[in-house]
PDB file of C-alpha atoms in Angstrom:
ATOM      1  CA  MET A   1    -122.341-165.735 174.275  1.00  0.00           C
ATOM      2  CA  PRO A   2    -125.748-167.099 173.380  1.00  0.00           C
ATOM      3  CA  ASN A   3    -127.828-168.958 175.805  1.00  0.00           C
ATOM      4  CA  ILE A   4    -127.719-172.746 176.380  1.00  0.00           C
ATOM      5  CA  GLY A   5    -131.099-174.161 174.916  1.00  0.00           C
ATOM      6  CA  THR A   6    -132.589-177.911 175.338  1.00  0.00           C
ATOM      7  CA  THR A   7    -130.751-179.315 172.621  1.00  0.00           C
ATOM      8  CA  GLY A   8    -127.107-177.764 174.144  1.00  0.00           C
ATOM      9  CA  PHE A   9    -128.131-179.426 177.562  1.00  0.00           C
ATOM     10  CA  ILE A  10    -128.993-182.602 175.558  1.00  0.00           C
ATOM     11  CA  LEU A  11    -125.952-182.734 173.774  1.00  0.00           C
ATOM     12  CA  ILE A  12    -123.768-181.877 177.263  1.00  0.00           C
ATOM     13  CA  ILE A  13    -125.122-184.827 179.127  1.00  0.00           C
ATOM     14  CA  LEU A  14    -124.650-187.194 176.099  1.00  0.00           C
ATOM     15  CA  VAL A  15    -120.848-186.243 175.710  1.00  0.00           C
ATOM     16  CA  ALA A  16    -120.627-186.418 179.717  1.00  0.00           C
ATOM     17  CA  LEU A  17    -122.235-189.861 179.555  1.00  0.00           C
ATOM     18  CA  LEU A  18    -120.004-190.756 176.834  1.00  0.00           C
ATOM     19  CA  LEU A  19    -116.746-189.763 179.042  1.00  0.00           C
ATOM     20  CA  PHE A  20    -117.749-190.849 182.479  1.00  0.00           C
ATOM     21  CA  GLY A  21    -120.263-193.484 182.216  1.00  0.00           C
ATOM     22  CA  PRO A  22    -123.418-193.775 183.812  1.00  0.00           C
ATOM     23  CA  SER A  23    -121.733-194.879 187.014  1.00  0.00           C
ATOM     24  CA  LYS A  24    -119.662-192.220 187.617  1.00  0.00           C
ATOM     25  CA  LEU A  25    -121.994-189.177 187.003  1.00  0.00           C
ATOM     26  CA  PRO A  26    -124.177-189.318 190.223  1.00  0.00           C
ATOM     27  CA  GLU A  27    -120.696-189.053 192.062  1.00  0.00           C
ATOM     28  CA  LEU A  28    -119.516-185.894 189.588  1.00  0.00           C
ATOM     29  CA  GLY A  29    -123.010-184.382 190.598  1.00  0.00           C
ATOM     30  CA  ARG A  30    -122.366-184.790 194.102  1.00  0.00           C
ATOM     31  CA  ALA A  31    -119.014-183.444 193.949  1.00  0.00           C
ATOM     32  CA  PHE A  32    -119.902-180.320 192.205  1.00  0.00           C
ATOM     33  CA  GLY A  33    -123.046-179.766 194.634  1.00  0.00           C
ATOM     34  CA  ARG A  34    -120.567-179.878 197.929  1.00  0.00           C
ATOM     35  CA  THR A  35    -117.996-177.738 195.861  1.00  0.00           C
ATOM     36  CA  LEU A  36    -120.881-174.971 194.996  1.00  0.00           C
ATOM     37  CA  ARG A  37    -122.420-175.238 198.476  1.00  0.00           C
ATOM     38  CA  GLU A  38    -118.524-174.644 199.965  1.00  0.00           C
ATOM     39  CA  PHE A  39    -118.027-171.611 197.556  1.00  0.00           C
ATOM     40  CA  LYS A  40    -121.391-170.064 198.388  1.00  0.00           C
ATOM     41  CA  SER A  41    -120.926-170.283 202.095  1.00  0.00           C
ATOM     42  CA  GLY A  42    -117.389-168.786 201.456  1.00  0.00           C
ATOM     43  CA  ALA A  43    -118.625-165.733 199.444  1.00  0.00           C
ATOM     44  CA  LYS A  44    -121.612-165.349 202.306  1.00  0.00           C
ATOM     45  CA  ASP A  45    -118.577-165.319 205.004  1.00  0.00           C
ATOM     46  CA  MET A  46    -116.578-162.794 202.708  1.00  0.00           C
ATOM     47  CA  MET A  47    -119.759-160.797 202.365  1.00  0.00           C
ATOM     48  CA  ASN A  48    -120.484-160.560 206.174  1.00  0.00           C
ATOM     49  CA  ASP A  49    -116.789-159.585 207.102  1.00  0.00           C
ATOM     50  CA  SER A  50    -116.818-156.742 204.570  1.00  0.00           C
ATOM     51  CA  GLU A  51    -120.282-155.611 205.875  1.00  0.00           C
ATOM     52  CA  GLN A  52    -119.139-155.657 209.364  1.00  0.00           C
ATOM     53  CA  GLU A  53    -115.842-153.733 208.396  1.00  0.00           C
ATOM     54  CA  ASN A  54    -117.952-151.193 206.502  1.00  0.00           C
ATOM     55  CA  ARG A  55    -120.032-150.643 209.694  1.00  0.00           C
ATOM     56  CA  LYS A  56    -117.037-150.494 211.908  1.00  0.00           C
ATOM     57  CA  GLU A  57    -115.430-147.655 209.692  1.00  0.00           C
ATOM     58  CA  VAL A  58    -118.882-145.928 209.531  1.00  0.00           C
ATOM     59  CA  SER A  59    -119.045-145.761 213.191  1.00  0.00           C
ATOM     60  CA  SER A  60    -115.479-144.515 213.594  1.00  0.00           C
ATOM     61  CA  SER A  61    -116.152-141.803 210.837  1.00  0.00           C
ATOM     62  CA  ASP A  62    -119.103-140.710 212.682  1.00  0.00           C
ATOM     63  CA  SER A  63    -117.315-140.360 216.106  1.00  0.00           C
ATOM     64  CA  SER A  64    -114.510-138.587 214.479  1.00  0.00           C
ATOM     65  CA  GLN A  65    -116.965-136.188 213.021  1.00  0.00           C
ATOM     66  CA  ARG A  66    -118.329-135.488 216.273  1.00  0.00           C
ATOM     67  CA  PHE A  67    -115.287-134.789 217.760  1.00  0.00           C
ATOM     68  CA  GLU A  68    -114.639-132.358 215.083  1.00  0.00           C
ATOM     69  CA  LYS A  69    -117.634-130.464 215.587  1.00  0.00           C
ATOM     70  CA  ARG A  70    -117.093-130.312 219.503  1.00  0.00           C
ATOM     71  CA  SER A  71    -113.790-129.206 218.702  1.00  0.00           C
ATOM     72  CA  ASP A  72    -115.404-126.498 216.699  1.00  0.00           C
ATOM     73  CA  GLU A  73    -117.261-125.502 219.487  1.00  0.00           C
ATOM     74  CA  LYS A  74    -114.799-124.706 221.833  1.00  0.00           C
ATOM     75  CA  LYS A  75    -113.019-122.411 219.936  1.00  0.00           C
ATOM     76  CA  LEU A  76    -112.283-119.048 221.417  1.00  0.00           C
ATOM     77  CA  PRO A  77    -113.810-115.991 219.120  1.00  0.00           C
ATOM     78  CA  GLU A  78    -111.249-114.418 217.232  1.00  0.00           C
TER      79      GLU A  78
END
């Protein structure tokens, strides 16, 4: 998909003005901004949750590896 240039933005703004009128555009902009802000905060929360889960998995796998090493050391000679 090609990049939208200056003329594309102007055309989009004109169409939006014709469809919604100049009084509704600020309200639509605020609503869009709030939606975008909520989406970003939700995405950050999901990323933080997944990072915490990864840390828990890594720490549990480290402890299981330590346990395996200890059990290898305590084996009787053959």
